[in-house]
mmCIF file with all atom_site columns, C-alpha atoms in Angstrom:
data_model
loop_
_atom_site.group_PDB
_atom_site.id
_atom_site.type_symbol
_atom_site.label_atom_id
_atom_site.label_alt_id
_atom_site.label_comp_id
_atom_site.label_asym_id
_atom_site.label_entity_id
_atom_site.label_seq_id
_atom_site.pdbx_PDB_ins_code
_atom_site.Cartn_x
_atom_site.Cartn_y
_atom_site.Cartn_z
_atom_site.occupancy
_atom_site.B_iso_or_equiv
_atom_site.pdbx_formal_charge
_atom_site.auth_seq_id
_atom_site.auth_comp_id
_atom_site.auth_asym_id
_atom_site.auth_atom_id
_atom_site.pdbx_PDB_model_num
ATOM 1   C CA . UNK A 1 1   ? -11.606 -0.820  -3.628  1.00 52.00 ? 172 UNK A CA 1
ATOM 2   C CA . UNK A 1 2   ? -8.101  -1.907  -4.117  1.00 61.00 ? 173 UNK A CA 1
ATOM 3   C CA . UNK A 1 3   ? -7.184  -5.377  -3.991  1.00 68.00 ? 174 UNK A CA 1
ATOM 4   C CA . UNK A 1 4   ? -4.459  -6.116  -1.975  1.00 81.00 ? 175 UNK A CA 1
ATOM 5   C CA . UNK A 1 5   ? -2.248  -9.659  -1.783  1.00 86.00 ? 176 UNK A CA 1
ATOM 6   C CA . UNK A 1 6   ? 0.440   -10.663 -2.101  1.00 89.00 ? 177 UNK A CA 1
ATOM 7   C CA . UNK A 1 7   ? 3.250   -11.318 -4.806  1.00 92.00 ? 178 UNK A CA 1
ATOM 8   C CA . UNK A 1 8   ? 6.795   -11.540 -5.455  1.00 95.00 ? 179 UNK A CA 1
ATOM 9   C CA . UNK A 1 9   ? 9.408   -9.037  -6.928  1.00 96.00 ? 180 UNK A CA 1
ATOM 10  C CA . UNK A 1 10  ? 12.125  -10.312 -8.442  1.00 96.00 ? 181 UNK A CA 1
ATOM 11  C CA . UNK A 1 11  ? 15.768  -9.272  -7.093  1.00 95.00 ? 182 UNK A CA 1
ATOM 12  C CA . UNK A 1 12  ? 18.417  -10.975 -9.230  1.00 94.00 ? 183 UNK A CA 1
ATOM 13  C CA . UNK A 1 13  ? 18.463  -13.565 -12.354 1.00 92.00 ? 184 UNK A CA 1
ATOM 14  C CA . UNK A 1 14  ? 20.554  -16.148 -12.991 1.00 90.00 ? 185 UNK A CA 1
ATOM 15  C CA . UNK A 1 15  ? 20.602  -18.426 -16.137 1.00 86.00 ? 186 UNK A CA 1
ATOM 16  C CA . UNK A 1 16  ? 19.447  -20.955 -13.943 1.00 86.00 ? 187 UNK A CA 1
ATOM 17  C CA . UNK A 1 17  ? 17.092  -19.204 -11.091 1.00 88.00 ? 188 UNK A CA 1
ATOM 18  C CA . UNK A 1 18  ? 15.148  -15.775 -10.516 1.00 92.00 ? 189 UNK A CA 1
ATOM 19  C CA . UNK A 1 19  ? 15.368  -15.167 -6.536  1.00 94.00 ? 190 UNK A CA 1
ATOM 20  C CA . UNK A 1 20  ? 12.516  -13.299 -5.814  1.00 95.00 ? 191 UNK A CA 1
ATOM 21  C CA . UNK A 1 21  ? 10.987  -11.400 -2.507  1.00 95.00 ? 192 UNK A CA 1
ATOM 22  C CA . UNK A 1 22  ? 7.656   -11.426 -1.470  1.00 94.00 ? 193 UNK A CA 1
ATOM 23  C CA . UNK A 1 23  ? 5.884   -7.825  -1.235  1.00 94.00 ? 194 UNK A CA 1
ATOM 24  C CA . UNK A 1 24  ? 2.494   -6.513  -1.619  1.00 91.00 ? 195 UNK A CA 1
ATOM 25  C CA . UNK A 1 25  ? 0.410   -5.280  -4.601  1.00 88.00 ? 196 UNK A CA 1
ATOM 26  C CA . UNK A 1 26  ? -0.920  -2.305  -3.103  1.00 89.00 ? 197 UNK A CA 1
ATOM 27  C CA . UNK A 1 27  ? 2.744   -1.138  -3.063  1.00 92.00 ? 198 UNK A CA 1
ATOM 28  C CA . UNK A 1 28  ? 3.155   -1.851  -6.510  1.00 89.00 ? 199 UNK A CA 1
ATOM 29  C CA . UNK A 1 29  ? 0.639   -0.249  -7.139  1.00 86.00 ? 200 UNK A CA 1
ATOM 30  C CA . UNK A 1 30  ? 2.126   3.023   -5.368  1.00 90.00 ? 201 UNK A CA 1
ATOM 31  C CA . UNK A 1 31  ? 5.040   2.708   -6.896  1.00 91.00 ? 202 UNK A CA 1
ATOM 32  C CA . UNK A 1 32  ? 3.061   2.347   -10.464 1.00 85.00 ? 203 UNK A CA 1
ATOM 33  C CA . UNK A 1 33  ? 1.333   5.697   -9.420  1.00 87.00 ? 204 UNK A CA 1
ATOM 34  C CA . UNK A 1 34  ? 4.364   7.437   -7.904  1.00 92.00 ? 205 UNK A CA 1
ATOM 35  C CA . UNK A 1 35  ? 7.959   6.423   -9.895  1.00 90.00 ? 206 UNK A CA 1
ATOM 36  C CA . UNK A 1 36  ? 9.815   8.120   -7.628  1.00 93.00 ? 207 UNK A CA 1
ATOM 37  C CA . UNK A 1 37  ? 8.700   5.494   -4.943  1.00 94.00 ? 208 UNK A CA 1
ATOM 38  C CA . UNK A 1 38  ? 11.062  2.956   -7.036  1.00 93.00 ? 209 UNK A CA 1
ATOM 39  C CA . UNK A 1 39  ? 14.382  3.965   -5.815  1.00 92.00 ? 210 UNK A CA 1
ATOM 40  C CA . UNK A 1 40  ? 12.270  3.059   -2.191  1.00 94.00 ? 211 UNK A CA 1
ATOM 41  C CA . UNK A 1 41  ? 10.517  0.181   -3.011  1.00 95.00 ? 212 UNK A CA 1
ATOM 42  C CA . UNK A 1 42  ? 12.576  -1.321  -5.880  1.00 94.00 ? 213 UNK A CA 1
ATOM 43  C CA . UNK A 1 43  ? 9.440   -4.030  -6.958  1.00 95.00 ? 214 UNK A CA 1
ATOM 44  C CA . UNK A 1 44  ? 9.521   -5.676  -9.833  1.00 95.00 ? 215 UNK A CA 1
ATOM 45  C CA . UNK A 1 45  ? 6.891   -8.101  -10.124 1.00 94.00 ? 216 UNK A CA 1
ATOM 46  C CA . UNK A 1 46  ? 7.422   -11.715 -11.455 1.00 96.00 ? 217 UNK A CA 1
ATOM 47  C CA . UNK A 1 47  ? 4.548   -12.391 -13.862 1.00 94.00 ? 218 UNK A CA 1
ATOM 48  C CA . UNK A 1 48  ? 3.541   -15.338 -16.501 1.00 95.00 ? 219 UNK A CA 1
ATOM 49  C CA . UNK A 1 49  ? 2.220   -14.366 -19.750 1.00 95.00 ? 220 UNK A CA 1
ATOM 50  C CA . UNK A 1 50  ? 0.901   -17.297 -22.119 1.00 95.00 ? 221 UNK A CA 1
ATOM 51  C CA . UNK A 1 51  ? 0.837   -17.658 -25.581 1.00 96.00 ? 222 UNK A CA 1
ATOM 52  C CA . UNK A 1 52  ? -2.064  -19.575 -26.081 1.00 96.00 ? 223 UNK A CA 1
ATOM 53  C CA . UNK A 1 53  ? -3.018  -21.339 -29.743 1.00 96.00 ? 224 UNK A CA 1
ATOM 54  C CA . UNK A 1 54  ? -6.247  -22.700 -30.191 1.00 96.00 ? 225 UNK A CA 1
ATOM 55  C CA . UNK A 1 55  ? -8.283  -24.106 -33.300 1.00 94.00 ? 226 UNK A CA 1
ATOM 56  C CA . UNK A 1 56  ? -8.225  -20.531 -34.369 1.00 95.00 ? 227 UNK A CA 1
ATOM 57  C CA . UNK A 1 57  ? -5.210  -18.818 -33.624 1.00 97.00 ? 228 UNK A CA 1
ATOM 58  C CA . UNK A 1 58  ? -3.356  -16.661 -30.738 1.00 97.00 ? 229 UNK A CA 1
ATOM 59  C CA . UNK A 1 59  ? -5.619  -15.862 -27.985 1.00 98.00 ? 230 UNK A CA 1
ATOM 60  C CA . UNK A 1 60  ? -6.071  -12.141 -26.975 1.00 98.00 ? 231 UNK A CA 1
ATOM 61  C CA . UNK A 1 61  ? -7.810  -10.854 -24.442 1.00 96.00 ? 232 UNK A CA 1
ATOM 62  C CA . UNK A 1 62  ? -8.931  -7.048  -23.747 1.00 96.00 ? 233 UNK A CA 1
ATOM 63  C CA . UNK A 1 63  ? -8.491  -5.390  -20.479 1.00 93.00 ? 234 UNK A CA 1
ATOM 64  C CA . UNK A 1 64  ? -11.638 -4.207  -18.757 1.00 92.00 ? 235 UNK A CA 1
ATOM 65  C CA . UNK A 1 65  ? -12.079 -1.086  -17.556 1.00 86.00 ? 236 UNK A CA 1
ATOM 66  C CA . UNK A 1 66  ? -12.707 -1.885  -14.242 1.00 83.00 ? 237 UNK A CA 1
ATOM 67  C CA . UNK A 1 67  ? -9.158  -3.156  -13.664 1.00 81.00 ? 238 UNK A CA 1
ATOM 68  C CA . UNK A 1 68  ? -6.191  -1.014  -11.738 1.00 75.00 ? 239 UNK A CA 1
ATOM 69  C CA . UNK A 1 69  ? -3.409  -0.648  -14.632 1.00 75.00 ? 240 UNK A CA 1
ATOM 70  C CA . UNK A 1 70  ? -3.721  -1.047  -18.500 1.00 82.00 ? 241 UNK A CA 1
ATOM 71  C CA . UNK A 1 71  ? -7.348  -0.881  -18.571 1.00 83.00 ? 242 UNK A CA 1
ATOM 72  C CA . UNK A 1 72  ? -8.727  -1.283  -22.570 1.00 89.00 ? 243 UNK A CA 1
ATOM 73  C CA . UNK A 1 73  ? -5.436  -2.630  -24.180 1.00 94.00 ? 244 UNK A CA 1
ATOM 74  C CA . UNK A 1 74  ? -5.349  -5.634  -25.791 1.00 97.00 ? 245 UNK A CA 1
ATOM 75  C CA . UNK A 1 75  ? -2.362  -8.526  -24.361 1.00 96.00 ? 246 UNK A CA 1
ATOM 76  C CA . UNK A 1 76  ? -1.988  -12.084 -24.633 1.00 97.00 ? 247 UNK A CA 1
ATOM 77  C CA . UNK A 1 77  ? -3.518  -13.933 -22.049 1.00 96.00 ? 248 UNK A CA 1
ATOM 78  C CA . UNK A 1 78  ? -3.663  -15.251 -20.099 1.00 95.00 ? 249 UNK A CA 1
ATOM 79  C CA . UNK A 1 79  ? -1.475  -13.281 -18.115 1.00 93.00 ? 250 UNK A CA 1
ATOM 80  C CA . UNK A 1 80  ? -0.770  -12.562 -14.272 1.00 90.00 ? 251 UNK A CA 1
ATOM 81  C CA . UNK A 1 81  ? 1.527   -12.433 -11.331 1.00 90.00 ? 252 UNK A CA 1
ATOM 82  C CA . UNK A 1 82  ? 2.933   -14.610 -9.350  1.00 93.00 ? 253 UNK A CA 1
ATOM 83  C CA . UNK A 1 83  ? 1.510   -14.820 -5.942  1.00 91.00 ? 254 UNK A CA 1
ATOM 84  C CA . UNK A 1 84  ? 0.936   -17.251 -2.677  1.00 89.00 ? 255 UNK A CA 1
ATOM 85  C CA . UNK A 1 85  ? -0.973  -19.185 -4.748  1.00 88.00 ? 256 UNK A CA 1
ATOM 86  C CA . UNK A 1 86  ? 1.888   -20.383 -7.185  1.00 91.00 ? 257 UNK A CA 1
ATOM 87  C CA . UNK A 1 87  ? 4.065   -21.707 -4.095  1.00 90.00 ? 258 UNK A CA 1
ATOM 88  C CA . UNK A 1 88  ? 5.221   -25.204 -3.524  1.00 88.00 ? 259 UNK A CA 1
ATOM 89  C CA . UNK A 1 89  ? 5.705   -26.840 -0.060  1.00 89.00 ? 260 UNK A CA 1
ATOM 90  C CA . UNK A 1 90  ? 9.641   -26.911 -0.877  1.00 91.00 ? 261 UNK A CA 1
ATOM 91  C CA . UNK A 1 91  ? 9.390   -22.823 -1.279  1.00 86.00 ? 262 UNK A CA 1
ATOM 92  C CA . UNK A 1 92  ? 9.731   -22.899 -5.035  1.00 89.00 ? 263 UNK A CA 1
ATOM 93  C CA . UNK A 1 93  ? 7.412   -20.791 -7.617  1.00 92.00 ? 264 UNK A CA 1
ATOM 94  C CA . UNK A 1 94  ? 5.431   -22.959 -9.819  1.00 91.00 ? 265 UNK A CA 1
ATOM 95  C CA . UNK A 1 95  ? 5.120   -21.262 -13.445 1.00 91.00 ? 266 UNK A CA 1
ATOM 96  C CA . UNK A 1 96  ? 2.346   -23.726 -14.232 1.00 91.00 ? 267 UNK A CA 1
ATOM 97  C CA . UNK A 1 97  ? 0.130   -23.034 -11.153 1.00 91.00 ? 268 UNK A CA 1
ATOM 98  C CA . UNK A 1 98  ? -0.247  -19.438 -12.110 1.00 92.00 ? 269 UNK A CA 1
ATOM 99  C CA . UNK A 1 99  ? -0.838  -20.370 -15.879 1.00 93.00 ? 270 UNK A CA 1
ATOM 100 C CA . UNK A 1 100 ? -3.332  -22.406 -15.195 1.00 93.00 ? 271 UNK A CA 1
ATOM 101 C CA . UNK A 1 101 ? -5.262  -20.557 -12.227 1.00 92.00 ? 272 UNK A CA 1
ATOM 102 C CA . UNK A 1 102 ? -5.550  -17.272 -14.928 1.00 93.00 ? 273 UNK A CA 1
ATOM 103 C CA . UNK A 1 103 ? -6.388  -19.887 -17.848 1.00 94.00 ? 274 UNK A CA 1
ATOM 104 C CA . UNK A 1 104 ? -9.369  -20.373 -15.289 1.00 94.00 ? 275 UNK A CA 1
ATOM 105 C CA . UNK A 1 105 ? -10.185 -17.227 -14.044 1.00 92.00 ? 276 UNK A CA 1
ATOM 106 C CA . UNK A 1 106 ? -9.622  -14.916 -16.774 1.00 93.00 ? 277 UNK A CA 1
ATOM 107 C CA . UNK A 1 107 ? -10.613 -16.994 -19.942 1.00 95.00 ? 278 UNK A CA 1
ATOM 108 C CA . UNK A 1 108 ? -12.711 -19.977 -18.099 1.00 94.00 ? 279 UNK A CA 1
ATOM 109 C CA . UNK A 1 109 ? -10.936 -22.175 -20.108 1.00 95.00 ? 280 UNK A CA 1
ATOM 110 C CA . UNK A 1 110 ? -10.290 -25.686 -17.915 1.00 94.00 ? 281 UNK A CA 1
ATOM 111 C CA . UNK A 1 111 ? -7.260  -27.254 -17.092 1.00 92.00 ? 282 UNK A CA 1
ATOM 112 C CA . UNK A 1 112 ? -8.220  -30.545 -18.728 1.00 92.00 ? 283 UNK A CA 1
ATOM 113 C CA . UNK A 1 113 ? -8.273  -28.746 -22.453 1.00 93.00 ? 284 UNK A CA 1
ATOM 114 C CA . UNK A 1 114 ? -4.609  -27.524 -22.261 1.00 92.00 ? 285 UNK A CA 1
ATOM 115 C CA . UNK A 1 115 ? -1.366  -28.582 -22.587 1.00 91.00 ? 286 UNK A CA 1
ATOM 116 C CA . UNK A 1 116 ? 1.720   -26.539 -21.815 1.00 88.00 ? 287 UNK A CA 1
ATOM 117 C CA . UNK A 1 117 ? 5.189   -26.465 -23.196 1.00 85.00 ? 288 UNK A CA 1
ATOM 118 C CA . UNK A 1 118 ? 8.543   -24.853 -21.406 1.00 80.00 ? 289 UNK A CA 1
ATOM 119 C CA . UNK A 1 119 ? 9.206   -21.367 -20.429 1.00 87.00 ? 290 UNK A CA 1
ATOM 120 C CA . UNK A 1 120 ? 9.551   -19.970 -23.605 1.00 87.00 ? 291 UNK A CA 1
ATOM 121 C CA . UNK A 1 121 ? 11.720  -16.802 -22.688 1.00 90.00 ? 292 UNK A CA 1
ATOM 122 C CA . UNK A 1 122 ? 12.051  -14.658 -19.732 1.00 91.00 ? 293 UNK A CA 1
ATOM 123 C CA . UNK A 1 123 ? 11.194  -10.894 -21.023 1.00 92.00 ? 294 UNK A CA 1
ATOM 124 C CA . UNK A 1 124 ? 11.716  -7.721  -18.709 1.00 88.00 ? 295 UNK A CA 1
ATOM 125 C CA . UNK A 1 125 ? 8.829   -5.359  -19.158 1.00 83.00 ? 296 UNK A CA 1
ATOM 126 C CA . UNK A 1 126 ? 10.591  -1.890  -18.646 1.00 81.00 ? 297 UNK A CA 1
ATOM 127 C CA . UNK A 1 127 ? 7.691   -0.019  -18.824 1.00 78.00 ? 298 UNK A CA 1
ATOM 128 C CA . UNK A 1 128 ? 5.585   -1.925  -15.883 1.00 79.00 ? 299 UNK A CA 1
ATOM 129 C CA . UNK A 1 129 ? 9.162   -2.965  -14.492 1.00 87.00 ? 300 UNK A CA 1
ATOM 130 C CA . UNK A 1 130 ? 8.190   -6.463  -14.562 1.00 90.00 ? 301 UNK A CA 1
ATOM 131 C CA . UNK A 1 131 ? 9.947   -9.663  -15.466 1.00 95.00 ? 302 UNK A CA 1
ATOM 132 C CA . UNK A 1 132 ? 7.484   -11.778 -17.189 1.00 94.00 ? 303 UNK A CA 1
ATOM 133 C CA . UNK A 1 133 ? 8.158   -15.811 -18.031 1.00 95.00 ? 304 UNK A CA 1
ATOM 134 C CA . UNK A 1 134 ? 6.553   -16.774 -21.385 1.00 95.00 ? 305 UNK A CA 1
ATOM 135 C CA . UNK A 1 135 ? 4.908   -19.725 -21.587 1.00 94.00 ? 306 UNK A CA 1
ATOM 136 C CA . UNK A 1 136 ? 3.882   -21.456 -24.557 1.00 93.00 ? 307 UNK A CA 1
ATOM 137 C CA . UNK A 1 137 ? 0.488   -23.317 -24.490 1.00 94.00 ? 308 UNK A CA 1
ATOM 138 C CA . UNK A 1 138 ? -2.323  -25.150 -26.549 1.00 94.00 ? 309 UNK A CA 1
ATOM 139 C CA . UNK A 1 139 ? -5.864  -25.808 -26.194 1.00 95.00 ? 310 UNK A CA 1
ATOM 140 C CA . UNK A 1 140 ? -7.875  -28.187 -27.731 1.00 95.00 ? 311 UNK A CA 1
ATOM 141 C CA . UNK A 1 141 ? -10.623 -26.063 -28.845 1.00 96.00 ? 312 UNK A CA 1
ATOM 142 C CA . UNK A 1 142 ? -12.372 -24.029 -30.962 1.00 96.00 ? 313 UNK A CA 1
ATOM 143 C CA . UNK A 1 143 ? -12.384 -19.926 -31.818 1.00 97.00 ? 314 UNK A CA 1
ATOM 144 C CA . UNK A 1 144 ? -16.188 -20.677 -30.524 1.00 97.00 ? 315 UNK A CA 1
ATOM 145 C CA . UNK A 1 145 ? -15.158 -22.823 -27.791 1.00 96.00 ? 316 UNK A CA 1
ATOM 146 C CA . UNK A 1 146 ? -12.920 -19.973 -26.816 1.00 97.00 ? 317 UNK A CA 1
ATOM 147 C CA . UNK A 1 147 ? -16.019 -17.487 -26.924 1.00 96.00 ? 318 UNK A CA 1
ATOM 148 C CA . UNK A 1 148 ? -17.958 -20.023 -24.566 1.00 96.00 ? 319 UNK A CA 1
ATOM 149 C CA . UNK A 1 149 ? -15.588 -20.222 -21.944 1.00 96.00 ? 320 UNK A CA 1
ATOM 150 C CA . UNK A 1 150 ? -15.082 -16.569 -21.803 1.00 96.00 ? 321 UNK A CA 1
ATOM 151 C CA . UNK A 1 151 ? -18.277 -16.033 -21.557 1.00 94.00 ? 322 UNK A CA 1
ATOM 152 C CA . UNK A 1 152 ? -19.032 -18.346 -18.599 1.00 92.00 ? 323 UNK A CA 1
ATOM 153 C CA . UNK A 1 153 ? -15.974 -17.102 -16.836 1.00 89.00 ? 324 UNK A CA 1
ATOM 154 C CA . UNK A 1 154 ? -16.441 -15.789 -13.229 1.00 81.00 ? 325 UNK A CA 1
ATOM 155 C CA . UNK A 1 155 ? -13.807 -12.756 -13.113 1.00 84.00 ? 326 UNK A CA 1
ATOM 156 C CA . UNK A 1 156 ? -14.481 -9.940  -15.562 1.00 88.00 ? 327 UNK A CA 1
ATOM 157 C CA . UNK A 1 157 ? -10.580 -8.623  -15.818 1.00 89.00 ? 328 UNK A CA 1
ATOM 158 C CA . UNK A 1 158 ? -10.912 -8.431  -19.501 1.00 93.00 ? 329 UNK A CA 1
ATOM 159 C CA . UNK A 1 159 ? -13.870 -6.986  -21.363 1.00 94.00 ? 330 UNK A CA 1
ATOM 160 C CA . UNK A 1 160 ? -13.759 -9.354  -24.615 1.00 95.00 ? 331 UNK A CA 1
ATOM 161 C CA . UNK A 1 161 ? -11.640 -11.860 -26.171 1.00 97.00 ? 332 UNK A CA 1
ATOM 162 C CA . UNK A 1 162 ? -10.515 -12.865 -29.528 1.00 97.00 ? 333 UNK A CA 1
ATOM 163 C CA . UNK A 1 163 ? -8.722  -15.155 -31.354 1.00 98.00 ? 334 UNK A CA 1
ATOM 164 C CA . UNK A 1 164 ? -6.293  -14.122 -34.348 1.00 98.00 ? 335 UNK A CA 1
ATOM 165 C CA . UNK A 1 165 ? -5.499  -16.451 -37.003 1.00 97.00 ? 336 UNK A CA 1
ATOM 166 C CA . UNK A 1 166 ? -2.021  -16.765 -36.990 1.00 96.00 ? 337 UNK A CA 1
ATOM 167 C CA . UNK A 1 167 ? -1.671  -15.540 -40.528 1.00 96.00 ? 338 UNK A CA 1
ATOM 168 C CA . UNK A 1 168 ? -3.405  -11.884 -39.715 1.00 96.00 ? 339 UNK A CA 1
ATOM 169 C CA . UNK A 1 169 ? -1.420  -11.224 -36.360 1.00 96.00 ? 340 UNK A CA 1
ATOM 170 C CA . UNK A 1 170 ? 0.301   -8.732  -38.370 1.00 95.00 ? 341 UNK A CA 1
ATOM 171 C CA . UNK A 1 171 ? -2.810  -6.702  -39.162 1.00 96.00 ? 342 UNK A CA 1
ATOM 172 C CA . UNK A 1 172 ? -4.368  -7.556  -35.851 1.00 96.00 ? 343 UNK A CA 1
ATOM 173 C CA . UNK A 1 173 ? -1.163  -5.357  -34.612 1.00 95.00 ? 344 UNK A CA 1
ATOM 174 C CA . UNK A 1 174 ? -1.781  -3.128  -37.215 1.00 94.00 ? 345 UNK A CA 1
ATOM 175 C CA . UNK A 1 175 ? -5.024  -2.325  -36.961 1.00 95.00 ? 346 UNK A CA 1
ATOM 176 C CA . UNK A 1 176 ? -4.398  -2.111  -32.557 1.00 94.00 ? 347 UNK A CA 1
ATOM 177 C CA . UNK A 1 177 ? -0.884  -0.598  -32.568 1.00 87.00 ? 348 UNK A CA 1
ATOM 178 C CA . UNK A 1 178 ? -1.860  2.169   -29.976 1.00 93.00 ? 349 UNK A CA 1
ATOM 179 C CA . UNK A 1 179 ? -3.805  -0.244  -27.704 1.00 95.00 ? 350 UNK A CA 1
ATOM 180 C CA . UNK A 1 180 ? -1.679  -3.472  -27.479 1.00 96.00 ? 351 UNK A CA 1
ATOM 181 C CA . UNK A 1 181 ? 0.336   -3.776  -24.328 1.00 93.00 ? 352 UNK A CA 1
ATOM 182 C CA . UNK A 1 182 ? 4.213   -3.213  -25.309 1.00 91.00 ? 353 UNK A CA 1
ATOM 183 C CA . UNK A 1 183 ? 5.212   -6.451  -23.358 1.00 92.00 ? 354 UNK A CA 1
ATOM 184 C CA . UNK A 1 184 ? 2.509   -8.476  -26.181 1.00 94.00 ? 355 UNK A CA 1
ATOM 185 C CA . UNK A 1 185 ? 3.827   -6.586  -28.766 1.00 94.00 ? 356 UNK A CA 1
ATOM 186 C CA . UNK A 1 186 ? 7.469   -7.735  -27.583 1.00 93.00 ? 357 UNK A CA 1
ATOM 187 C CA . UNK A 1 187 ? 6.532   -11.148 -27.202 1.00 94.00 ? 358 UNK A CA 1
ATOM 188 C CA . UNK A 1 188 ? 5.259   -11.130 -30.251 1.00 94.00 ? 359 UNK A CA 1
ATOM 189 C CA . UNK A 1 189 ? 8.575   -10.091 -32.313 1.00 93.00 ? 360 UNK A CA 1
ATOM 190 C CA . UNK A 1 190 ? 10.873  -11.999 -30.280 1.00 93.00 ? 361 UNK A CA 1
ATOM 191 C CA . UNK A 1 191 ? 8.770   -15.002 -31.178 1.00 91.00 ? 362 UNK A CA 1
ATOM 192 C CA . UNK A 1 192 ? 8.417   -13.987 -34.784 1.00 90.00 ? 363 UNK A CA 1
ATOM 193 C CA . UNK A 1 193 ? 4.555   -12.701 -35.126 1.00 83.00 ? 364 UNK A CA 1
ATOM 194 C CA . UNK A 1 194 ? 5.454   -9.295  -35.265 1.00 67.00 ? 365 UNK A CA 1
#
C-alpha cells in the first residue's frame, strides 16, 4: 500500500524564508516514477536531514527495503519531510518538530537525549528535487545506546544503523560509495567529512 499525507513543496527561497505549498506524497511519488509529470506538478519537497554525533561518531542509518524510494542506501538520519505535523498555530514550519518526530520514529532515540544546534545549510537535492535543511544535532549517548534505541524503535524505515567514528567517515564512504544517498554524500563535503 502506498502511504499517502501530506507535505509541502517548496516554491521560492529567500535568504530569509522558503514559501512553501502544501501537496500530497502520492503525487510525489508520481512524479518520482514519471519525470515528465514535473513540468505538471512542479513538487519539490521540503525535507530535514540531521547530522547526528553521538559517543561514537556520525549516525547512519540504512534504508529498508520495504520503503517507496532509495530502498538499501545508506543516509544520515534522521531524515524526513516536512508535513502537517511540523506546523505551528501561526502557519509557520517548525524544523525542530520534524527532527525530533524522525529522531523518534526512525532511530527511537528520545527527545530528552538530544540537543540541537541551527540550520546548518539549506542543500537542494537535484536528483530527488528536494530542498533539504541540515540540521546539526548531538546525543548524549553511546554507539551501544544508539544500537538499543534502534532496536526498540516502532517504524522499520531503515534496516540497520551504524555509527562512524568521525575519523573513518572517509572509508565508511569509501567502502559504500555506490550505496550512499548523493544528498549524504553532499552534506558530507560541504561540511568537510568527505
Amino acid at each position: 500500500t502506498l502511504f499517502n499525507g501530506a507535505l509541502y513543496s517548496v516554491m521560492d527561497i529567500q535568504p530569509d524564508r522558503i514559501t512553501v505549498r502544501p501537496t500530497e506524497f502520492k503525487q510525489f511519488y508520481a512524479q518520482n516514477q514519471d519525470d515528465s509529470l514535473f513540468v505538471e506538478l512542479g513538487i519539490r519537497p521540503l525535507a530535514c536531514t540531521g547530522v547526528v554525533r553521538c559517543e561514537g561518531g556520525l549516525v547512519f542509518g540504512k534504508r529498508s527495503e520495504s520503503v517507496m524510494l532509495t530502498q538499501g542506501f545508506w543516509e544520515l538520519v534522521p531524515s524526513g519531510v516536512f508535513d502537517d505535523a511540523a506546523k505551528s498555530q501561526d502557519g509557520t514550519l517548525s524544523t525542530q518538530a520534524v527532527f525530533t518526530t524522525e529522531l523518534v520514529e526512525e532511530l527511537g532515540i528520545p527527545e530528552s537525549v538530544s540537543s540541537t544546534e541551527d540550520v546548518l545549510i539549506a542543500l537542494e537535492d537535484k536528483e530527488q528535487r528536494s530542498v533539504d535543511l541540515i540540521l546539526g544535532a548531538s546525543v548524549s549517548i553511546s554507539t551501544a545506546g544508539v544500537h538499543k534505541y534502534f532496536s526498540d524503535r516502532e517504524t522499520n524505515e531503515y534496516s540497520d544503523v551504524k555509527v562512524v567514528p568521525i575519523e573513518g567517515i572517509r572509508d565508511f564512504i569509501a567502502h559504500h560509495a555506490r550505496d550512499i544517498l548523493p544528498l549524504s554524500l553532499s552534506i558530507l563535503d560541504v561540511l568537510g567529512f568527505e
